[in-house]
Amino acid sequence: MTLAHQAKTRAAVLCAVILLASPALAAKPATQVRAEIPAEFRWDFSAIYPSWSAWEAGLADMEAKMDAFARLKGTLARGPAAVLKAYQGYDEIGKLQYLVFRYPQLQRDVDTRDQTVAGRFQRVDAAFARFDTATSWFTPELLKVPQATMEQWIAQTPALAPYRFTILDNYRQQKHVLDEAGERLMSLAGAFNRTPQATYQELSTSDIKFPSIRLADGKEVTLSPGNYGALLDTNPNQSDRAKAAAAHVGTYGATANTYAAIYNALAQRDWFLARARNFPTTLDAALEGNNIPRQVVETLVETTRAGTAPLQRYLRLKKKLLGLQEFHLYDSFVPVFRSDKTYPYEQAREAVLASVAPLGADYGAKYRRFVSGGRVDVYENEGKKSGAYNAGVYGVGPYLLLNHNDTLDSAFTLAHEGGHAMHTVLSYETQPFVTADYTIFVAEVASTTNERFLLEHLLKQTTDPKERFLLLQHSVQEIVGTFYTQVMFADFELQAHRRIEKGEPLTTEVLNQIYADLLKTYYGDAVTIDDFYKFTWSRIPHFFNTPYYVFQYATCFASSAQLFKAMTSGPEAERKAATERYLTLLRSGGNDHPMAQLRKAGVDLTQRATVQAVVDQMDALVTRMESEAARVR
Ligand SMILES: [Zn+2]
């Protein structure tokens, strides 16, 4: 991976919360007109640039610095001063990349209809791509300096110390870096390699036609992913849910052969890239960047497959409480109890702030400052991107996008994204630019830990068994969505890629079979599996957009479960020490490989016990749900 490539990936990284069904129905805010929403609930972009002309100047400055950087070709062997000059030059470009990228990106996301902004954003993308190609020489040239010599240079040059981890990590990955001609060839293939993803995007969004069905109450509904998710979340009529699921998933099933051809192309691409860079498997290639041993994924899958009992027990409890004869996958999202309780933004914000009190006064004060205005874009408006994410701008701080709709889900989304934002705050203020960015592998630890804090806080606030049940259900549903489902997805990707590695065909039938077998393994006889669900793989965007990505949600969840337990149980001195280790993890940004960072915080993901902790937590939560349910009745 080239230096420039890292920058591009870094700037493009966004958090995406993924669930099988989409979030609950939006309670409509009073206005959808952005200008009518009070400024304190909208982003203030002036901390990045005061105006578009300042942005233009920044873009020009960045491109000039990129050109200057490209002229450093051939200088690295001259000595430590030359290496330092290159890395410092790259830092300057990287800091500008953040500003130049985020300014249009954030403005586009709050009004995606604005074509002028979209055009400006594309110019940034093009500049990044040019830089990527113009600097493909960098890593091969750096690696021509023997590692021992480089270590000596670093030792005798204090200014190189902050770059030590990054520089030496290139040597670790040396056996996978090709010569200059090879790297050039790989970079030329870059655009072509994105074809499967682009094709999937068109087929699954632009060209797809979602069917309409008539519900039991006579209403007709078009089954777009949003409507479909909302229907599964709220429709109390099982036959409506059944009809919707068959029609929605069936829409993908109708073109399953094309999806299979795309997935086959993607797996072939992954296998090409792995072999071109001398990896034994596609999984090894995917994990190399973060220096994660293959056993982490294998242990995760094995332990989870053996730990499906509490998942099935939860689904049986739900079946019983819903009074259903048969429990189908489309019944898993509908709530057992309904509640009129709402969580308006300001109330949710105070709860979230109060919930993290165990993390200390300093964390709390910084969190309050962050949410005090201009950095959280709270409400939905016309043209605004859906969902939620945290986006950092080095030197400026994080920006957080929400679509808060007063539901319990949106309160937890605030806790989740707020966890990311505070991770960014602590890392940016502690780390130099080169190591400020954390990997996804630790990112979701910060977010899920804060969700857990909110759960405990809200559970303490209420004595109403119904509300307690709903809170517990939210958390259990999160373990299902973030842990079990993601491990099942990882299992699927692993099996599919292994077929390609063995030279076996990856047809629609094969993919359907892998998926159907997984459903059987995970849900056992707790769920009646309808035949059409075998097509589910074709509607999971992560399979096509970011292969071997989703397992990280599960490993993060396991890490967070263990850290939360250490911070909140046992003698006070131990809790304090665990909290300090956790805050150190947040402050450490990307200054080491994620497995090493987590080990320092007390988590070892190569151990079965770490994964088993989630299974045990699920078991305990389901037991609590059972007793709260008994009190409601
Ligand atoms: Zn997240």
XYZ file of C-alpha atoms and ligand atoms in Angstrom:
634
model
C 0.000 0.000 0.000
C 1.431 3.350 -0.947
C 1.628 6.333 1.320
C -0.859 8.221 -0.821
C -3.224 5.302 -0.914
C -3.320 5.227 2.871
C -4.255 8.884 2.848
C -7.073 8.380 0.434
C -8.511 5.463 2.319
C -8.172 7.351 5.540
C -9.975 10.406 4.274
C -12.726 8.266 2.826
C -13.364 6.198 5.927
C -16.773 6.697 7.428
C -18.550 4.813 10.084
C -21.490 2.827 8.881
C -23.844 1.140 11.253
C -25.133 -1.960 9.587
C -28.176 -3.969 10.382
C -30.214 -6.385 8.338
C -33.310 -4.243 8.551
C -33.166 -0.484 8.515
C -33.829 1.629 11.610
C -37.273 2.348 12.962
C -39.808 4.659 11.345
C -38.914 8.324 11.515
C -41.039 10.517 13.711
C -41.341 13.473 11.351
C -39.720 16.684 12.613
C -41.743 19.887 12.368
C -39.724 21.146 9.413
C -37.696 19.550 6.643
C -36.360 22.913 5.477
C -32.749 23.147 6.554
C -32.661 26.907 6.922
C -35.531 26.769 9.425
C -33.677 24.425 11.787
C -31.898 26.376 14.575
C -28.187 26.891 13.881
C -27.114 25.139 17.082
C -28.397 21.857 15.598
C -26.621 22.364 12.286
C -22.990 22.029 11.291
C -20.811 25.114 11.250
C -18.274 24.672 8.450
C -16.317 27.840 9.198
C -13.904 25.965 11.456
C -12.666 24.207 8.286
C -12.711 27.129 5.801
C -14.374 30.537 6.055
C -15.520 30.423 2.404
C -15.413 28.549 -0.881
C -12.659 30.835 -2.109
C -10.555 29.827 0.893
C -11.286 26.209 -0.034
C -10.154 26.898 -3.633
C -6.910 28.316 -2.274
C -6.504 25.265 -0.034
C -7.025 22.934 -2.984
C -4.430 24.814 -5.037
C -2.007 24.743 -2.103
C -2.546 21.002 -1.696
C -1.946 20.334 -5.388
C 1.238 22.437 -5.366
C 2.495 20.489 -2.359
C 1.575 17.240 -4.085
C 3.634 18.261 -7.125
C 6.549 19.162 -4.874
C 6.236 15.819 -3.124
C 6.323 13.950 -6.450
C 9.647 15.686 -7.217
C 11.240 14.004 -4.179
C 11.493 10.828 -6.232
C 15.058 9.504 -6.144
C 16.077 11.365 -2.962
C 15.171 8.947 -0.168
C 18.480 7.043 -0.186
C 20.385 10.251 0.615
C 19.846 9.867 4.323
C 17.618 10.584 7.314
C 17.144 14.258 6.422
C 15.670 13.277 3.047
C 13.339 10.719 4.613
C 12.233 13.250 7.205
C 11.588 15.850 4.517
C 9.373 13.399 2.628
C 7.352 12.397 5.688
C 6.931 15.955 6.886
C 5.909 16.991 3.381
C 3.424 14.198 3.338
C 1.986 15.338 6.695
C 1.423 18.802 5.259
C -0.435 17.290 2.311
C -2.380 14.935 4.572
C -3.598 17.753 6.822
C -4.702 19.700 3.756
C -6.393 16.601 2.361
C -8.649 16.496 5.392
C -9.691 20.128 5.044
C -10.096 20.057 1.290
C -12.012 16.756 1.346
C -14.344 17.343 4.273
C -15.433 20.872 3.372
C -17.366 19.805 0.252
C -18.129 16.302 1.545
C -19.941 17.481 4.661
C -21.840 20.163 2.737
C -22.859 17.632 0.094
C -24.139 15.273 2.777
C -26.526 17.810 4.279
C -27.878 18.621 0.811
C -27.118 15.900 -1.710
C -29.184 17.740 -4.333
C -26.610 20.524 -4.638
C -24.758 19.722 -7.872
C -22.205 22.517 -7.464
C -20.981 21.035 -4.217
C -21.012 17.529 -5.716
C -18.843 18.803 -8.583
C -16.337 20.355 -6.184
C -16.196 17.132 -4.247
C -15.370 15.211 -7.420
C -12.440 17.543 -8.060
C -10.970 16.520 -4.703
C -11.405 12.875 -5.566
C -9.616 13.376 -8.871
C -6.733 15.209 -7.171
C -6.337 12.357 -4.677
C -6.296 9.791 -7.491
C -3.611 11.723 -9.405
C -1.503 11.923 -6.240
C -1.940 8.200 -5.692
C -0.511 7.393 -9.132
C 2.194 10.087 -8.958
C 3.566 8.644 -5.702
C 3.499 4.922 -6.500
C 7.323 5.038 -6.416
C 7.459 6.008 -2.748
C 7.218 2.707 -0.863
C 9.432 0.694 -3.259
C 12.081 3.421 -3.068
C 11.894 3.625 0.723
C 12.307 -0.131 0.975
C 15.502 -0.025 -1.070
C 17.124 1.387 2.068
C 17.968 -1.700 4.172
C 15.874 -1.986 7.321
C 18.946 -1.944 9.623
C 20.133 1.300 8.013
C 16.678 2.828 8.355
C 16.471 1.866 12.030
C 19.843 3.523 12.568
C 18.663 6.689 10.801
C 15.571 6.804 12.986
C 17.616 6.253 16.147
C 19.954 9.126 15.361
C 17.225 11.542 14.196
C 14.820 12.525 17.002
C 12.475 14.249 14.528
C 11.912 10.868 12.833
C 10.681 9.231 16.067
C 6.969 9.954 15.455
C 7.274 8.204 12.074
C 8.982 5.094 13.451
C 5.881 2.886 13.544
C 4.696 3.929 10.101
C 8.111 3.601 8.459
C 8.917 0.207 9.969
C 5.450 -1.096 9.145
C 6.393 -0.731 5.480
C 9.248 -3.183 6.040
C 6.883 -5.633 7.717
C 4.760 -5.613 4.586
C 7.791 -5.628 2.290
C 7.302 -9.139 1.032
C 3.998 -7.981 -0.427
C 5.286 -4.851 -2.134
C 6.209 -5.309 -5.788
C 8.958 -3.578 -7.718
C 8.235 -0.220 -9.314
C 6.905 -1.725 -12.538
C 4.709 -4.087 -10.539
C 3.355 -1.334 -8.325
C 2.621 0.797 -11.367
C 0.734 -2.074 -12.939
C -1.261 -2.591 -9.734
C -2.126 1.095 -9.503
C -3.272 1.070 -13.146
C -5.593 -1.805 -12.323
C -7.109 0.206 -9.455
C -10.057 1.679 -11.366
C -10.774 -1.646 -13.067
C -10.814 -3.426 -9.698
C -13.721 -1.280 -8.596
C -15.911 -2.616 -11.428
C -17.707 -5.361 -9.460
C -18.653 -2.846 -6.767
C -19.785 -0.256 -9.314
C -21.856 -2.847 -11.155
C -23.449 -3.986 -7.919
C -24.257 -0.389 -7.074
C -26.109 0.135 -10.361
C -27.966 -3.149 -10.254
C -29.018 -2.857 -6.621
C -29.906 0.849 -6.593
C -30.294 2.504 -10.025
C -31.825 -0.399 -11.942
C -33.733 -2.192 -9.225
C -37.531 -1.974 -9.270
C -39.112 -2.686 -5.930
C -42.568 -4.226 -6.028
C -45.681 -2.899 -4.350
C -47.872 -5.085 -2.185
C -51.314 -4.584 -0.700
C -51.411 -4.924 3.087
C -54.215 -6.435 5.161
C -55.586 -2.948 5.900
C -55.907 -2.237 2.169
C -52.925 0.122 1.999
C -50.470 -0.316 -0.834
C -46.757 -0.033 -0.061
C -43.708 -0.021 -2.332
C -41.052 -2.219 -0.791
C -37.980 0.000 -1.012
C -35.318 -0.976 1.547
C -36.485 1.850 3.843
C -40.174 0.939 3.677
C -39.384 -2.735 3.986
C -37.246 -2.235 7.096
C -39.901 -0.025 8.665
C -42.605 -2.560 7.911
C -40.671 -5.403 9.550
C -39.991 -3.167 12.554
C -43.563 -2.113 13.127
C -46.209 -4.136 11.298
C -48.028 -6.336 13.843
C -49.598 -8.506 11.140
C -47.509 -11.596 10.439
C -49.017 -12.249 7.020
C -48.111 -8.692 5.946
C -44.538 -9.272 7.068
C -44.432 -12.611 5.232
C -45.735 -11.059 2.035
C -43.270 -8.165 2.283
C -40.259 -10.405 2.917
C -41.056 -12.732 0.036
C -41.554 -9.786 -2.327
C -38.537 -7.765 -1.177
C -35.947 -10.543 -0.983
C -37.525 -12.112 -4.078
C -36.738 -8.938 -6.032
C -33.045 -9.637 -5.523
C -33.655 -13.335 -6.129
C -35.141 -12.559 -9.573
C -31.724 -11.323 -10.758
C -29.663 -13.622 -8.526
C -27.644 -14.954 -11.472
C -26.351 -11.466 -12.230
C -25.550 -10.858 -8.544
C -23.735 -14.207 -8.475
C -21.692 -13.263 -11.546
C -20.736 -9.976 -9.854
C -19.820 -11.729 -6.616
C -17.788 -14.297 -8.524
C -15.913 -11.441 -10.263
C -15.267 -9.802 -6.928
C -13.933 -12.969 -5.309
C -11.777 -13.593 -8.387
C -10.430 -10.057 -8.070
C -9.612 -10.596 -4.398
C -7.820 -13.820 -5.283
C -5.916 -12.070 -8.098
C -4.814 -9.286 -5.720
C -3.836 -11.793 -3.031
C -1.733 -13.887 -5.385
C -0.194 -10.856 -7.103
C 1.060 -9.759 -3.677
C 2.141 -13.223 -2.533
C -0.514 -14.036 0.054
C -1.542 -17.649 0.684
C -5.252 -16.742 0.954
C -7.601 -13.816 0.386
C -8.205 -13.653 4.139
C -4.482 -13.272 4.834
C -4.372 -10.456 2.275
C -7.321 -8.703 3.891
C -5.818 -8.918 7.389
C -2.228 -8.021 6.550
C -2.710 -4.265 6.675
C -3.669 -4.417 10.347
C -1.285 -7.281 11.117
C -4.093 -9.492 12.363
C -3.522 -13.246 12.450
C -5.959 -15.362 10.452
C -6.796 -17.267 13.667
C -8.709 -14.253 14.972
C -11.374 -14.673 12.303
C -11.296 -18.459 12.472
C -11.652 -18.464 16.281
C -14.431 -15.903 16.037
C -16.393 -18.037 13.589
C -15.842 -21.313 15.446
C -16.699 -19.921 18.887
C -19.814 -18.181 17.623
C -21.045 -21.249 15.726
C -20.741 -23.146 19.013
C -22.468 -20.329 20.910
C -25.795 -19.969 19.135
C -27.854 -21.414 22.028
C -28.677 -18.020 23.677
C -29.568 -16.580 20.265
C -32.031 -19.371 19.694
C -33.354 -19.041 23.247
C -34.032 -15.337 22.605
C -35.931 -16.098 19.419
C -38.010 -18.753 21.195
C -38.838 -16.227 23.938
C -39.926 -13.768 21.279
C -42.035 -16.377 19.552
C -43.771 -17.148 22.838
C -44.352 -13.491 23.760
C -45.652 -12.650 20.296
C -47.948 -15.668 20.497
C -46.876 -17.020 17.119
C -47.396 -20.592 15.904
C -44.320 -20.373 13.715
C -41.472 -17.913 14.047
C -39.937 -16.691 10.770
C -36.919 -14.471 10.111
C -39.281 -11.633 9.192
C -40.680 -11.796 12.728
C -37.360 -11.010 14.414
C -37.617 -7.213 14.333
C -41.157 -6.531 15.444
C -41.227 -5.443 19.100
C -42.986 -7.537 21.719
C -44.191 -4.465 23.626
C -44.931 -1.022 22.344
C -43.956 2.101 24.173
C -44.939 5.719 23.629
C -41.786 6.892 25.331
C -39.793 9.300 23.184
C -36.195 10.453 23.473
C -36.016 14.049 22.211
C -32.499 15.076 21.199
C -31.676 17.296 24.130
C -32.901 14.699 26.581
C -30.977 11.944 24.784
C -27.877 14.132 24.799
C -28.070 14.670 28.577
C -28.599 10.941 29.155
C -25.625 10.113 26.952
C -23.438 12.629 28.802
C -24.544 11.327 32.189
C -23.994 7.712 31.148
C -20.246 8.154 30.588
C -19.586 9.516 34.085
C -17.507 6.376 34.879
C -15.003 7.555 32.249
C -14.107 10.561 34.387
C -14.611 14.316 34.556
C -12.113 15.174 31.833
C -13.833 12.909 29.298
C -17.214 14.314 30.334
C -16.131 17.948 29.988
C -14.651 17.365 26.530
C -17.781 15.511 25.463
C -20.011 18.380 26.629
C -17.888 20.900 24.772
C -18.152 18.804 21.602
C -21.961 18.598 21.645
C -22.457 22.226 22.603
C -23.124 23.456 19.052
C -21.905 23.476 15.455
C -20.424 19.990 15.383
C -23.513 17.788 15.510
C -25.966 17.989 12.606
C -28.967 16.713 14.481
C -32.160 16.627 12.457
C -33.309 15.294 9.127
C -33.852 17.809 6.336
C -34.699 17.653 2.636
C -31.777 16.268 0.657
C -29.756 15.239 3.720
C -27.947 11.928 3.711
C -29.686 9.269 5.793
C -28.109 7.339 8.668
C -25.391 8.609 10.977
C -21.611 8.960 10.972
C -18.635 10.617 12.591
C -16.085 12.363 10.354
C -12.821 13.692 11.746
C -10.897 16.696 10.465
C -7.375 16.696 11.866
C -6.591 20.007 13.518
C -10.287 20.905 13.659
C -11.968 17.948 15.334
C -14.885 15.647 14.585
C -18.194 16.367 12.871
C -21.162 14.162 13.617
C -24.123 13.527 11.320
C -27.395 12.323 12.816
C -31.009 12.025 11.726
C -32.439 12.120 15.226
C -36.109 11.145 15.294
C -36.804 10.853 19.049
C -36.803 7.046 19.098
C -34.820 4.874 21.484
C -32.771 3.774 18.459
C -31.763 7.332 17.710
C -30.693 7.851 21.343
C -28.400 4.839 20.995
C -27.169 6.115 17.636
C -26.118 9.321 19.376
C -24.269 7.288 22.030
C -22.621 5.204 19.292
C -21.479 8.078 17.084
C -20.594 10.168 20.133
C -18.255 7.331 21.156
C -16.512 7.621 17.782
C -16.336 11.398 18.067
C -14.737 11.289 21.526
C -12.244 8.695 20.291
C -11.343 11.197 17.569
C -11.102 14.069 20.068
C -8.750 12.156 22.391
C -6.612 10.763 19.598
C -6.247 14.099 17.779
C -5.165 15.908 20.929
C -2.615 13.219 21.840
C -1.185 11.935 18.558
C 0.875 13.646 15.871
C -0.772 13.625 12.443
C 0.999 10.501 11.214
C -0.517 8.258 13.914
C -3.731 10.157 14.662
C -6.085 7.906 12.746
C -7.397 4.800 14.369
C -8.392 1.689 12.454
C -11.926 0.334 12.200
C -10.615 -2.577 14.228
C -10.552 -0.406 17.360
C -13.064 2.240 16.255
C -16.157 0.186 16.969
C -14.870 -0.539 20.480
C -15.301 3.124 21.374
C -18.802 3.286 19.911
C -20.215 0.060 21.350
C -18.744 0.757 24.788
C -20.645 4.049 24.941
C -23.841 2.307 23.850
C -23.352 -0.102 26.725
C -22.900 2.806 29.156
C -26.165 4.320 27.934
C -28.009 1.043 28.363
C -26.893 0.674 31.977
C -27.741 4.314 32.674
C -31.259 4.020 31.243
C -31.860 0.713 33.026
C -30.978 2.406 36.323
C -33.322 5.310 35.548
C -36.459 3.244 35.271
C -38.375 0.776 37.409
C -41.005 0.119 34.738
C -40.593 -3.555 33.721
C -41.941 -2.782 30.243
C -39.348 -0.112 29.618
C -36.638 -2.305 31.086
C -37.702 -5.094 28.759
C -37.536 -2.743 25.762
C -34.069 -1.553 26.765
C -32.850 -5.115 27.196
C -34.441 -6.045 23.896
C -32.623 -3.176 22.224
C -29.311 -4.493 23.532
C -30.035 -8.086 22.670
C -31.117 -7.003 19.208
C -27.813 -5.174 18.929
C -25.871 -8.323 19.812
C -27.890 -10.158 17.172
C -27.198 -7.441 14.577
C -23.629 -6.490 15.463
C -22.315 -9.826 16.566
C -24.189 -12.941 15.434
C -25.269 -11.576 12.065
C -21.837 -10.141 11.277
C -20.057 -13.367 12.203
C -22.493 -15.251 9.988
C -21.639 -12.808 7.180
C -17.919 -13.322 7.783
C -18.524 -17.066 7.694
C -20.220 -16.635 4.296
C -17.398 -14.555 2.842
C -14.821 -17.001 4.084
C -16.583 -20.008 2.592
C -17.236 -18.285 -0.746
C -13.656 -17.055 -1.119
C -12.265 -20.466 -0.161
C -14.111 -22.022 -3.104
C -12.435 -19.595 -5.495
C -9.048 -20.273 -3.905
C -9.583 -23.988 -4.527
C -10.583 -23.330 -8.140
C -14.193 -24.347 -7.531
C -17.108 -22.586 -9.223
C -19.077 -19.890 -7.411
C -22.521 -20.064 -8.972
C -25.924 -18.855 -7.787
C -26.652 -22.353 -6.547
C -23.423 -22.544 -4.543
C -23.952 -19.123 -2.954
C -27.567 -19.964 -2.118
C -26.490 -23.239 -0.556
C -23.791 -21.624 1.602
C -26.305 -19.070 2.845
C -29.084 -21.570 3.506
C -26.695 -23.808 5.468
C -25.582 -20.840 7.569
C -29.169 -19.943 8.454
C -29.669 -23.517 9.621
C -26.456 -23.473 11.679
C -27.190 -20.157 13.426
C -30.951 -20.363 13.954
C -31.396 -24.111 14.319
C -35.037 -25.033 14.748
C -35.903 -21.814 16.623
C -36.843 -20.240 13.291
C -38.771 -21.531 10.280
C -36.513 -20.607 7.381
C -38.393 -19.675 4.215
C -36.713 -20.808 1.015
C -36.361 -17.281 -0.448
C -33.958 -16.262 2.332
C -31.219 -18.209 0.534
C -30.957 -15.117 -1.737
C -30.114 -12.813 1.182
C -26.403 -12.692 0.275
C -27.334 -10.707 -2.858
C -28.770 -7.830 -0.819
C -25.883 -7.304 1.627
C -23.973 -4.245 0.330
C -20.938 -4.969 2.523
C -20.294 -8.231 0.669
C -19.844 -6.249 -2.522
C -18.420 -2.972 -1.226
C -15.968 -4.053 1.484
C -15.152 -7.787 1.577
C -13.853 -9.205 4.879
C -14.906 -6.089 6.712
C -17.914 -7.020 8.808
C -16.102 -9.431 11.143
C -14.550 -6.365 12.746
C -17.926 -5.343 14.144
C -17.988 -8.640 15.990
C -14.399 -8.498 17.263
C -14.962 -4.913 18.400
C -18.129 -5.961 20.146
C -16.268 -8.736 21.952
C -13.459 -6.375 22.956
C -15.907 -3.801 24.198
C -17.834 -6.402 26.227
C -14.646 -7.378 28.013
C -13.483 -3.780 28.599
C -16.891 -2.699 29.871
C -16.923 -5.558 32.338
C -13.439 -4.660 33.590
C -14.363 -0.973 34.004
C -17.618 -1.584 35.829
C -17.126 -4.616 38.060
C -14.667 -5.697 40.735
C -12.780 -3.630 43.347
C -12.524 0.121 42.768
C -8.770 0.144 42.214
C -9.101 -2.455 39.450
C -11.975 -0.585 37.841
C -9.908 2.611 37.869
C -6.913 0.880 36.332
C -9.118 -0.666 33.631
C -10.665 2.751 32.867
C -7.231 4.325 32.558
C -6.143 1.543 30.178
C -9.291 2.130 28.138
C -8.712 5.891 27.892
C -5.111 5.195 26.890
C -6.457 2.996 24.093
C -8.617 5.894 22.852
C -5.707 8.321 23.082
C -3.374 5.990 21.224
C -5.092 6.586 17.856
C -3.184 4.495 15.324
C 0.234 4.418 17.012
C 0.476 0.625 16.922
C -1.206 -2.386 15.314
C -4.755 -2.750 16.627
C -4.211 -6.194 18.173
C -1.262 -4.783 20.123
C -3.271 -1.737 21.196
C -6.098 -3.933 22.433
C -3.684 -6.255 24.240
C -2.302 -3.246 26.130
C -5.888 -2.432 27.122
C -6.352 -6.004 28.376
C -8.065 -7.730 25.441
C -6.644 -10.734 23.585
C -8.705 -11.581 20.512
C -6.815 -14.763 19.749
C -8.448 -16.300 22.836
C -11.755 -18.107 22.575
C -12.714 -16.671 25.964
C -12.867 -13.140 24.545
C -15.503 -14.190 22.032
C -17.235 -16.434 24.534
C -17.744 -13.335 26.747
C -20.298 -12.031 24.232
C -22.133 -15.336 24.164
C -22.236 -15.252 27.979
C -23.427 -11.642 27.968
C -26.199 -12.560 25.530
C -27.177 -15.434 27.792
C -27.371 -13.135 30.838
C -29.388 -10.473 28.984
C -31.887 -13.034 27.703
C -32.304 -14.315 31.269
C -32.998 -10.747 32.440
C -35.500 -10.324 29.605
C -37.292 -13.483 30.635
C -37.726 -12.250 34.198
C -38.815 -8.709 33.164
C -41.310 -10.217 30.705
C -42.784 -12.305 33.508
C -43.309 -9.095 35.532
C -45.072 -7.297 32.664
C -47.583 -10.057 32.167
Zn -19.653 2.859 14.289
